[in-house]
Coordinates of C-alpha atoms and ligand atoms in Angstrom, one line a residue:
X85 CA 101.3 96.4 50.0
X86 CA 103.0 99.5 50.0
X87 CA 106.9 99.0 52.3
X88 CA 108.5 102.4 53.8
X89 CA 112.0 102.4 55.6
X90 CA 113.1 104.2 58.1
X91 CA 115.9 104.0 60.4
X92 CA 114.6 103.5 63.6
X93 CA 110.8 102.3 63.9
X94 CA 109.7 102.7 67.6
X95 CA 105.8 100.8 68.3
X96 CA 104.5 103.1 70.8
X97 CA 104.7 107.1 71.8
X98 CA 104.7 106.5 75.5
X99 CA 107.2 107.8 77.6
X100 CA 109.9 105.1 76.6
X101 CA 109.1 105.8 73.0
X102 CA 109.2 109.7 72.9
X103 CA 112.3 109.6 74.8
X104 CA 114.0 106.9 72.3
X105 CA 112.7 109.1 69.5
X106 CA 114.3 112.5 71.1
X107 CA 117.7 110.9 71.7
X108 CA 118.0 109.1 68.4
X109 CA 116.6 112.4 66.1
X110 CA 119.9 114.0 68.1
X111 CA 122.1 111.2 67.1
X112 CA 121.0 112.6 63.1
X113 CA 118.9 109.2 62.6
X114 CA 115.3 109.2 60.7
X115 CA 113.2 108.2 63.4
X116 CA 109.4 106.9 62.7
X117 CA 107.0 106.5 66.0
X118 CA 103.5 104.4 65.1
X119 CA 101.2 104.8 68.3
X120 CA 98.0 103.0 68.5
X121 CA 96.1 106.0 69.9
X122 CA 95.0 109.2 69.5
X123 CA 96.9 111.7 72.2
X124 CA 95.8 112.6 74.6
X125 CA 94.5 110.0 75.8
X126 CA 94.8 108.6 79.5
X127 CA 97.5 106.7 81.4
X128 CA 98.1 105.1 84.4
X129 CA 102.3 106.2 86.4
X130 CA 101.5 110.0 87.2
X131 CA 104.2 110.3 89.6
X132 CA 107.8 110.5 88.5
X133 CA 111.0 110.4 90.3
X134 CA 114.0 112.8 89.8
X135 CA 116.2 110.6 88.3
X136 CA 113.5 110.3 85.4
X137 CA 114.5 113.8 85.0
X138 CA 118.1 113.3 83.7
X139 CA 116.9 111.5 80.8
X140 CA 114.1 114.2 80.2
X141 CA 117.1 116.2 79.5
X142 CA 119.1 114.2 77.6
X143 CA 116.5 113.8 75.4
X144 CA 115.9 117.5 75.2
X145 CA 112.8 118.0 76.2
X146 CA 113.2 119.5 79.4
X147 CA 112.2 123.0 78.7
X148 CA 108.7 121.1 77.2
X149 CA 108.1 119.6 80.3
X150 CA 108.7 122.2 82.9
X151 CA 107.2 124.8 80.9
X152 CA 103.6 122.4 80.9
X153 CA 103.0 123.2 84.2
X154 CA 103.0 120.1 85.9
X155 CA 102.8 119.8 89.7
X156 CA 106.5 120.4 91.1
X157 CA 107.4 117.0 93.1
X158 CA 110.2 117.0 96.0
X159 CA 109.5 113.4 97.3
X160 CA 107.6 110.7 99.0
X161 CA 105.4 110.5 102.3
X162 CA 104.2 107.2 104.1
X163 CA 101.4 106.8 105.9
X164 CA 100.6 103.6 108.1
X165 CA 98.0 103.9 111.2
X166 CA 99.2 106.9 113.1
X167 CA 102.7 106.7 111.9
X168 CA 103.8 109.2 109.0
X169 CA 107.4 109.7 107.5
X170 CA 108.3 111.6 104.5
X171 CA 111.6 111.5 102.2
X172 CA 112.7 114.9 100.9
X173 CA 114.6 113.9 97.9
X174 CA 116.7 117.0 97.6
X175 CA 118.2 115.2 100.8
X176 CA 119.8 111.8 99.2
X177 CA 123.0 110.3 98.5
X178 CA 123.0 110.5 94.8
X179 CA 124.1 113.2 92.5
X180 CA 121.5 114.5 90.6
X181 CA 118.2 115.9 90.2
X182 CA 116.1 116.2 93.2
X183 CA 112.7 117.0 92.4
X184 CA 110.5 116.2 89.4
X185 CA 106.3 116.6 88.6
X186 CA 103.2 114.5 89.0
X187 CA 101.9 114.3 85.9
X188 CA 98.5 113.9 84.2
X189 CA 99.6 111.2 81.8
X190 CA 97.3 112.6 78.8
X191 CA 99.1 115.7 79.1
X192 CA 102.9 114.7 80.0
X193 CA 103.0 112.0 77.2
X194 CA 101.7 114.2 74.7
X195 CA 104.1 116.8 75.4
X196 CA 107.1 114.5 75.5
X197 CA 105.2 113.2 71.8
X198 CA 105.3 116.5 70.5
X199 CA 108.6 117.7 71.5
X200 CA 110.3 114.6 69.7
X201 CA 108.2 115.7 66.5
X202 CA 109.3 119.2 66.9
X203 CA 113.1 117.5 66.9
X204 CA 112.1 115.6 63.7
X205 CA 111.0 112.1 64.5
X206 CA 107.2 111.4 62.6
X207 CA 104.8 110.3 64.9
X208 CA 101.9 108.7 63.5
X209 CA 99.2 108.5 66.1
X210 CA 96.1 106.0 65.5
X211 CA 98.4 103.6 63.6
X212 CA 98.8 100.0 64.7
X213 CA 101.6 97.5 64.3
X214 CA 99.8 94.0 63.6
X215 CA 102.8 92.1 62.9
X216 CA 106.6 91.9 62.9
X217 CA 109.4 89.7 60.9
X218 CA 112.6 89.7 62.4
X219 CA 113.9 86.6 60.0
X220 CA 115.4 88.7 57.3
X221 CA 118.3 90.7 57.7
X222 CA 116.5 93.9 58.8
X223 CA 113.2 93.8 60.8
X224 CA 110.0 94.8 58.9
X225 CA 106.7 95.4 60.9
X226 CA 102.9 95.7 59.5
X227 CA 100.7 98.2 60.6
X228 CA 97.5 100.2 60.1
X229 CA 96.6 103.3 59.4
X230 CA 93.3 105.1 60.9
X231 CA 91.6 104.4 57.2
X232 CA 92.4 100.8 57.5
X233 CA 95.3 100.2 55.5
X234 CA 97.6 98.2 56.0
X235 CA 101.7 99.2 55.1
X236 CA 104.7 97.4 56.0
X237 CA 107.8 99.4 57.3
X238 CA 111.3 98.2 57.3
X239 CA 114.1 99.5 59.4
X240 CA 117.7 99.0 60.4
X241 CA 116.3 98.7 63.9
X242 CA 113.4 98.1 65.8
X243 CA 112.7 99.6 69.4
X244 CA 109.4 98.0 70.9
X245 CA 107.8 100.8 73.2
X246 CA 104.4 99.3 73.2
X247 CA 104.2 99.5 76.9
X248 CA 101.5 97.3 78.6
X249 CA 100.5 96.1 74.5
X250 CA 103.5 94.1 74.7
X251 CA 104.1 93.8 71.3
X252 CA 107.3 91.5 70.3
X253 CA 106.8 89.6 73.5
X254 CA 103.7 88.5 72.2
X255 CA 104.4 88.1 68.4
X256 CA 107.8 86.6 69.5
X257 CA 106.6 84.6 72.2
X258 CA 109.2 86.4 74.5
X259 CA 106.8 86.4 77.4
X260 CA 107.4 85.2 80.6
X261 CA 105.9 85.4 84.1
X262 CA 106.0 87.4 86.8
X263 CA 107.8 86.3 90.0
X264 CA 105.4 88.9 91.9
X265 CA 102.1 87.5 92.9
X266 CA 98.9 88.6 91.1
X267 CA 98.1 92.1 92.1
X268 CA 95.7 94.7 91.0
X269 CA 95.0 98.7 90.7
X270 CA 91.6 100.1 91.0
X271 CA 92.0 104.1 90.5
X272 CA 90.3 107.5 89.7
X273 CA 91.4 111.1 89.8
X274 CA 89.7 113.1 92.3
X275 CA 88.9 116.4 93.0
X276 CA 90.7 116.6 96.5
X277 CA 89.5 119.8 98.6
X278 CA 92.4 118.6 101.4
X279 CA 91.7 120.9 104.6
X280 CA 94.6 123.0 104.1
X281 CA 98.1 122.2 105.5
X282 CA 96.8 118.6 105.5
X283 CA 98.3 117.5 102.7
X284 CA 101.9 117.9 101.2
X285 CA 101.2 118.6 97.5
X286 CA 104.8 118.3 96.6
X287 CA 104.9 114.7 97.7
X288 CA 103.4 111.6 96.8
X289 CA 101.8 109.5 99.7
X290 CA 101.7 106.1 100.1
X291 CA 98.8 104.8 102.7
X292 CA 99.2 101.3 104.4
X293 CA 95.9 99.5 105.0
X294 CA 95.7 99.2 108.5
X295 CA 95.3 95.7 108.6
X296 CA 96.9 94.4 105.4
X297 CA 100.4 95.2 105.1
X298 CA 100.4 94.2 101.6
X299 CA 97.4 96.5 100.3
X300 CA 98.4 100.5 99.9
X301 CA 96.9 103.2 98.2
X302 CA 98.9 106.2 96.8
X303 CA 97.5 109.7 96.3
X304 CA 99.4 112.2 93.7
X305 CA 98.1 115.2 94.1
X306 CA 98.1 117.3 90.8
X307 CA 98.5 121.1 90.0
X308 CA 94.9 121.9 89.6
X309 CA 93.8 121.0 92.9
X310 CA 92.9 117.5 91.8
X311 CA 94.8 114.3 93.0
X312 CA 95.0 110.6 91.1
X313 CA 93.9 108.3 94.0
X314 CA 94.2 104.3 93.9
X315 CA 94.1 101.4 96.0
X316 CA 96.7 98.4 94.9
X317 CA 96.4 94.5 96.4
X318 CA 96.0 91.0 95.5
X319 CA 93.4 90.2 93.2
X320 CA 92.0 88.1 95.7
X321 CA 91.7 91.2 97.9
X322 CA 90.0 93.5 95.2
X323 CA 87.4 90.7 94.4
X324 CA 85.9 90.7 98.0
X325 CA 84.2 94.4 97.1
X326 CA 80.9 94.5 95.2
X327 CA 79.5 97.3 92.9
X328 CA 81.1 99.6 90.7
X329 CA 84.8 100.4 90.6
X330 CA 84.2 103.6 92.0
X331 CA 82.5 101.9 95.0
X332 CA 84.5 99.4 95.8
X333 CA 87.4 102.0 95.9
X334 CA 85.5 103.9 98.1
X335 CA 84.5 101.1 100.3
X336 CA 88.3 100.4 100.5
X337 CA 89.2 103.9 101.6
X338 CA 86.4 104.0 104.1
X339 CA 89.0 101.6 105.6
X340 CA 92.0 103.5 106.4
X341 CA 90.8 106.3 108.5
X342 CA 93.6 108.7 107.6
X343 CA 93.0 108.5 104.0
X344 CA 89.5 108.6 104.7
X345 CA 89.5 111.8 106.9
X346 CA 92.2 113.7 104.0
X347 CA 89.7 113.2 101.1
X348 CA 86.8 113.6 103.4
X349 CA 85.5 116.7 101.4
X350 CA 86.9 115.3 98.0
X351 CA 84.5 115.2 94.9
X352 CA 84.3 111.9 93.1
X353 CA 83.8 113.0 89.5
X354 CA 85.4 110.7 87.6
X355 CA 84.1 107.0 87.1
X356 CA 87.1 104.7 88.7
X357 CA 89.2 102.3 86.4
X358 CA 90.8 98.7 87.4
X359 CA 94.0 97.0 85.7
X360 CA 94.8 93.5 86.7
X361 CA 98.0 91.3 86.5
X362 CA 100.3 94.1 84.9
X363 CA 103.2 93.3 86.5
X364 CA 105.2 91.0 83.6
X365 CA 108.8 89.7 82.3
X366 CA 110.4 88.8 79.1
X367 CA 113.1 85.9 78.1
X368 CA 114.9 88.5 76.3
X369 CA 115.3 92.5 76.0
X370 CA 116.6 92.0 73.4
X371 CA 116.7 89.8 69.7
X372 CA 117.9 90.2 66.0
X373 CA 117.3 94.1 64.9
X374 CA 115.6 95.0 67.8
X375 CA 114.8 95.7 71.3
X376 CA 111.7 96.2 74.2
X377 CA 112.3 99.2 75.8
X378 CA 110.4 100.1 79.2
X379 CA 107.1 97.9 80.2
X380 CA 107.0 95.8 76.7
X381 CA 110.2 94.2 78.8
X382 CA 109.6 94.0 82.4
X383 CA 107.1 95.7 84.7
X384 CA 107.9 94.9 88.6
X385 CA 104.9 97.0 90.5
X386 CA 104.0 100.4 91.3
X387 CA 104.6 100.8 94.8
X388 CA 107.9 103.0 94.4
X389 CA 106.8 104.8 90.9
X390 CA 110.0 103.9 89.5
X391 CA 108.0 102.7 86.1
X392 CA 108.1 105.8 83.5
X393 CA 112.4 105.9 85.1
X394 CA 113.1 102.4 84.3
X395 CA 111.2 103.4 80.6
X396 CA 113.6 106.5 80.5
X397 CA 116.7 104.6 81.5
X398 CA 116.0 101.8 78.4
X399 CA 115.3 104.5 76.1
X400 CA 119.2 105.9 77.0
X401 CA 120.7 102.5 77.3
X402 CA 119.1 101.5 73.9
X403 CA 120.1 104.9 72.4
X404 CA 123.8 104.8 73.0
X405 CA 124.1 101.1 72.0
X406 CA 122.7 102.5 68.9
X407 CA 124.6 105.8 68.3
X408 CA 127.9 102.8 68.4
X409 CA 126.3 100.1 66.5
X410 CA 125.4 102.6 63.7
X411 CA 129.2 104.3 64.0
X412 CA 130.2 100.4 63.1
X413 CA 131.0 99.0 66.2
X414 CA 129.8 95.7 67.1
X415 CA 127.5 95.7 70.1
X416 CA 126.4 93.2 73.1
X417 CA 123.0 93.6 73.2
X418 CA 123.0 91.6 76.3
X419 CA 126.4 93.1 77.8
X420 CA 125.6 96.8 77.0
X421 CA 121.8 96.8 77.6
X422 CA 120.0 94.0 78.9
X423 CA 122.8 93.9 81.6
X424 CA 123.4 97.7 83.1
X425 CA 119.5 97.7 82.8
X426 CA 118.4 94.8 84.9
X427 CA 121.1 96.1 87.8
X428 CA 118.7 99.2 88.7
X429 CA 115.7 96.9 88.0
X430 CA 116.8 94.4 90.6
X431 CA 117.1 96.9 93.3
X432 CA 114.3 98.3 92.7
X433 CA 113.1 94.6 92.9
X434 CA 114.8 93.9 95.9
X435 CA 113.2 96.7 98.2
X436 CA 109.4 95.8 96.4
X437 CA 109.8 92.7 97.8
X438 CA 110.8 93.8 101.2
X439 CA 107.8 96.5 101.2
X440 CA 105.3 94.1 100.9
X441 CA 106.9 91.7 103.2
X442 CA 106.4 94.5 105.7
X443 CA 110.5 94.5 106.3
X444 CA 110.6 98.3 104.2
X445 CA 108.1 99.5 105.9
X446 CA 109.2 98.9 109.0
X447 CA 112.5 100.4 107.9
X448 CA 110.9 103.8 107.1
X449 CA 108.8 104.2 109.5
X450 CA 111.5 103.5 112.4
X451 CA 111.6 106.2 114.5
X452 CA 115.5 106.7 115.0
X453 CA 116.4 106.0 111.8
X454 CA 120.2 107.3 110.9
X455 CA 120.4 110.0 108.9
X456 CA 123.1 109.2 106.9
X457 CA 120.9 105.5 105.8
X458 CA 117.6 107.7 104.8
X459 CA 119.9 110.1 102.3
X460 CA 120.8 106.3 100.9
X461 CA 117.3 104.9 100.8
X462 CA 116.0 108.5 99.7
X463 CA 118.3 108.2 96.8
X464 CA 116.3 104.7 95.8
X465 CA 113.3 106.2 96.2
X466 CA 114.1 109.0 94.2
X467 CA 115.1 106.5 91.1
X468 CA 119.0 106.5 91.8
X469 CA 118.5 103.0 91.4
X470 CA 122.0 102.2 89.0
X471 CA 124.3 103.9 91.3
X472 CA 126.7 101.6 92.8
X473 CA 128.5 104.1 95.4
X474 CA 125.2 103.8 97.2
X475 CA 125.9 101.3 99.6
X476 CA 122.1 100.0 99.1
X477 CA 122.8 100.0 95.5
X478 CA 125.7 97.7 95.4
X479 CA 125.0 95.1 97.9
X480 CA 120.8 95.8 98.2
X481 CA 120.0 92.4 99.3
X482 CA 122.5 92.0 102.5
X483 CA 122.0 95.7 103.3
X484 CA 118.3 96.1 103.5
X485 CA 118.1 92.1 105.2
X486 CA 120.1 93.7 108.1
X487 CA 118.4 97.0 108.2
X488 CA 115.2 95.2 108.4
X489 CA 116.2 92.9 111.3
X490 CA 117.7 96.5 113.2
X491 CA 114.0 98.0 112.8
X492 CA 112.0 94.7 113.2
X493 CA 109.6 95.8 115.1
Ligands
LIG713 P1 103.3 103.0 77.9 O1 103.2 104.2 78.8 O2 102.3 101.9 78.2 O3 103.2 103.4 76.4 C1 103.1 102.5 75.4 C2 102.4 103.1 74.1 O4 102.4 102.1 73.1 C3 100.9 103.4 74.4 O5 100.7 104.8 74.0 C4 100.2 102.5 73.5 O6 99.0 103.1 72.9 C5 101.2 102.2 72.4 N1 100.9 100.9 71.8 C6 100.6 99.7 72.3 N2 100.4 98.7 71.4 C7 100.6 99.3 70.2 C8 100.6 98.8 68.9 N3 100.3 97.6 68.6 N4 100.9 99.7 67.9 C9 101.3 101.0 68.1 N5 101.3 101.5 69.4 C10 101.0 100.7 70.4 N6 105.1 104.6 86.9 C11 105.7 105.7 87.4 O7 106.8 106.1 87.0 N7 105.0 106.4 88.4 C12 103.9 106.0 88.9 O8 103.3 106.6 89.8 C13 103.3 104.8 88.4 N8 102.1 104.3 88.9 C14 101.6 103.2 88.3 C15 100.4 102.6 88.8 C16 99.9 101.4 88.3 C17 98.6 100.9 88.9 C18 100.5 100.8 87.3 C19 100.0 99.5 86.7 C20 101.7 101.3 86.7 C21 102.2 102.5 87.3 N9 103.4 103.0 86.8 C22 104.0 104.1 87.3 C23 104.1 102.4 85.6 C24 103.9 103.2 84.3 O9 102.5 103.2 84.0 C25 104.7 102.5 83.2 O10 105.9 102.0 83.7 C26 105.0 103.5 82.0 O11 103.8 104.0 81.5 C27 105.8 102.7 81.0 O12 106.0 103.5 79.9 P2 106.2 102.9 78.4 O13 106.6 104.0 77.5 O14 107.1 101.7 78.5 O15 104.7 102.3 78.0

């Protein structure tokens, strides 16, 4: 079997990956992306948050992705029976970025794909990685190419970007549950026809059932007049609904009036799609040679789209630990990465529990709410989830539990 080398081998040209690649091809290294599909090709996390957009940058791909057109994004609106409230993001305590795109997937991660090959990196799309040894001194993958054969490829370091694949965790048997319970997406794109100023197409919204607090749909509205829509609850929920996807979602929108009423005149064109059990954690971020970047380590939940940021923010982590451990130093994989990335991860963490508990939602929907509190929460929600001078940052567990008993309802 033929062996290559390379540098850097990144499995996977999703967002984590095509960020890794752009930051490592400016470091100077030879960077080599396998991806198991052909791009475009669809993906599910079409809104993104503004922090995202820092790393878009440092990346250098900025100019590609503002220049594709993309709808422009400024924040987040909530919706729960009669009761709306929205977060402008350009209004939060954070430095930084305040508004960023919804994307179509297909599009957005074959731009960001392209613009690391334009900075160097080789992506090779329809080739697989089978297996991995991590044993020897430098980690050596095998993989497929579209005509079937198989190659191995040894680098000085391995980034697993393999998203929901889950590569390593599985070859490695890294995996570990979920703390979350099991939930579920079901989810189509929509042609919207929103009666005009109905619908704030520089915002995500998030609808609350109006019975369940823990089952919420989001709608993204895109640049061409069509809008992703999705419903996400408990398995258990999901499975009550007969027929086809795209019928049960539609039986599950009939239920929330206000939804119901925006998309009233929408077109449902597209046959719906489900994902199940997605949300997932790892022993380890990290091992011998290499390590997971975005959802091949831990996926929490979509609620607060803070998915492709936390994939950006590991791509930058992982990066810098390498642009050091190549100049010689010695790094702490678990000090230097794992650590500083788990920090934002557990805030995020902190305020999806309290949404579904109901305690965040009764937050933000609170009707006197202090302004100077929304700037900090619209800094979360906006993906400044690492920075410690927000208050809600550094201490998110006591601050939101007496925030929520101030609004309980
Ligand atoms: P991915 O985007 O999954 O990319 C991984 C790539 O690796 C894929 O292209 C895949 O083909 C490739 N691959 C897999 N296996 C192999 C292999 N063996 N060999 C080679 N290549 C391989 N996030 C947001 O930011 N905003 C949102 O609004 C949002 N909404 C979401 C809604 C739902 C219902 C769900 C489940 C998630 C949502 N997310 C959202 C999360 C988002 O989808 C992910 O966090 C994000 O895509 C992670 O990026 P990634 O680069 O880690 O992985």
């Amino acid at each position: 079997m033929k062996t290559e080398s390379a540098d850097i081998l990144i499995i996977g040209a999703g967002p984590a990956g095509s960020v890794a690649a752009g930051l490592l091809r400016k470091q100077g290294r030879d960077v080599l992306v396998l991806e198991r599909e052909q791009f475009p090709r669809f993906s599910i996390g079409e809104s993104l948050l503004p922090q995202s957009m820092e790393y878009i940058e440092e990346a250098g791909l900025l100019q590609d992705v503002v220049e594709a057109g993309f709808q422009y994004k400024n924040g987040a609106a909530f919706q729960r029976g009669d009761r709306y409230t929205d977060f402008d993001f350009r209004e939060k305590f954070s430095p930084g970025w305040g508004t960023t795109f919804q994307v179509q997937r297909a599009h957005f991660d074959h731009v960001l794909a392209k613009g690391a090959e334009r900075k160097g990196a080789t992506v090779r799309f329809r080739h697989e990685v089978l297996s991995v040894d991590v044993s020897g001194e430098q980690p050596e993958v095998t993989a497929r190419s579209p005509e079937g054969e198989t190659y191995r490829v040894r680098a000085r370091f391995l980034l697993d970007a393999s998203g929901f694949g889950r590569v390593l965790p599985r070859l490695l048997n890294l995996e570990t549950p979920s703390n979350f319970p099991k939930r579920g997406a079901i989810f189509t794109h929509v042609l919207d026809r929103t009666p005009p100023g109905s619908f704030d197409r520089n915002k995500i919204r998030v609808t609350v059932h109006p019975e369940h607090v823990h089952v919420w749909y989001w709608t993204i509205p895109f640049s061409d007049g069509r809008c992703s829509l999705g419903v996400v609850a408990k398995t258990e929920f999901l499975e009550q609904y007969q027929g086809t996807d795209t019928e049960r979602l539609q039986a599950i929108v009939r239920e929330a009036p206000a939804l119901q009423d925006l998309l009233k005149d929408a077109v449902w064109d597209t046959p719906a799609r489900k994902l199940t059990g997605y949300a997932a954690n790892v022993k380890s971020l990290w091992g011998p040679g290499f390590a997971l970047l975005g959802n091949a380590g831990e996926f929490l939940d979509p609620v607060f789209s803070s998915g492709v940021t936390i994939a950006f923010k590991s791509a930058s982590l992982a990066s810098a630990c390498l642009a050091r451990q190549f100049a010689g130093e010695k790094v702490d994989w678990e000090r230097d990465y794992a650590k500083p990335l788990k920090a934002g991860v557990d805030t995020f963490r902190t305020f999806v529990e309290s949404w579904y508990e109901g305690g965040f939602q009764n937050v933000i929907f609170h009707p006197n709410a202090s302004p100077d509190v929304r700037k900090m929460i619209s800094a979360i929600l906006a993906g400044y989830a690492w920075d410690k001078n927000n208050p809600y940052v550094a201490d998110s567990k006591r601050r939101l539990g007496v925030l929520e008993e101030l609004c309980a309802a």
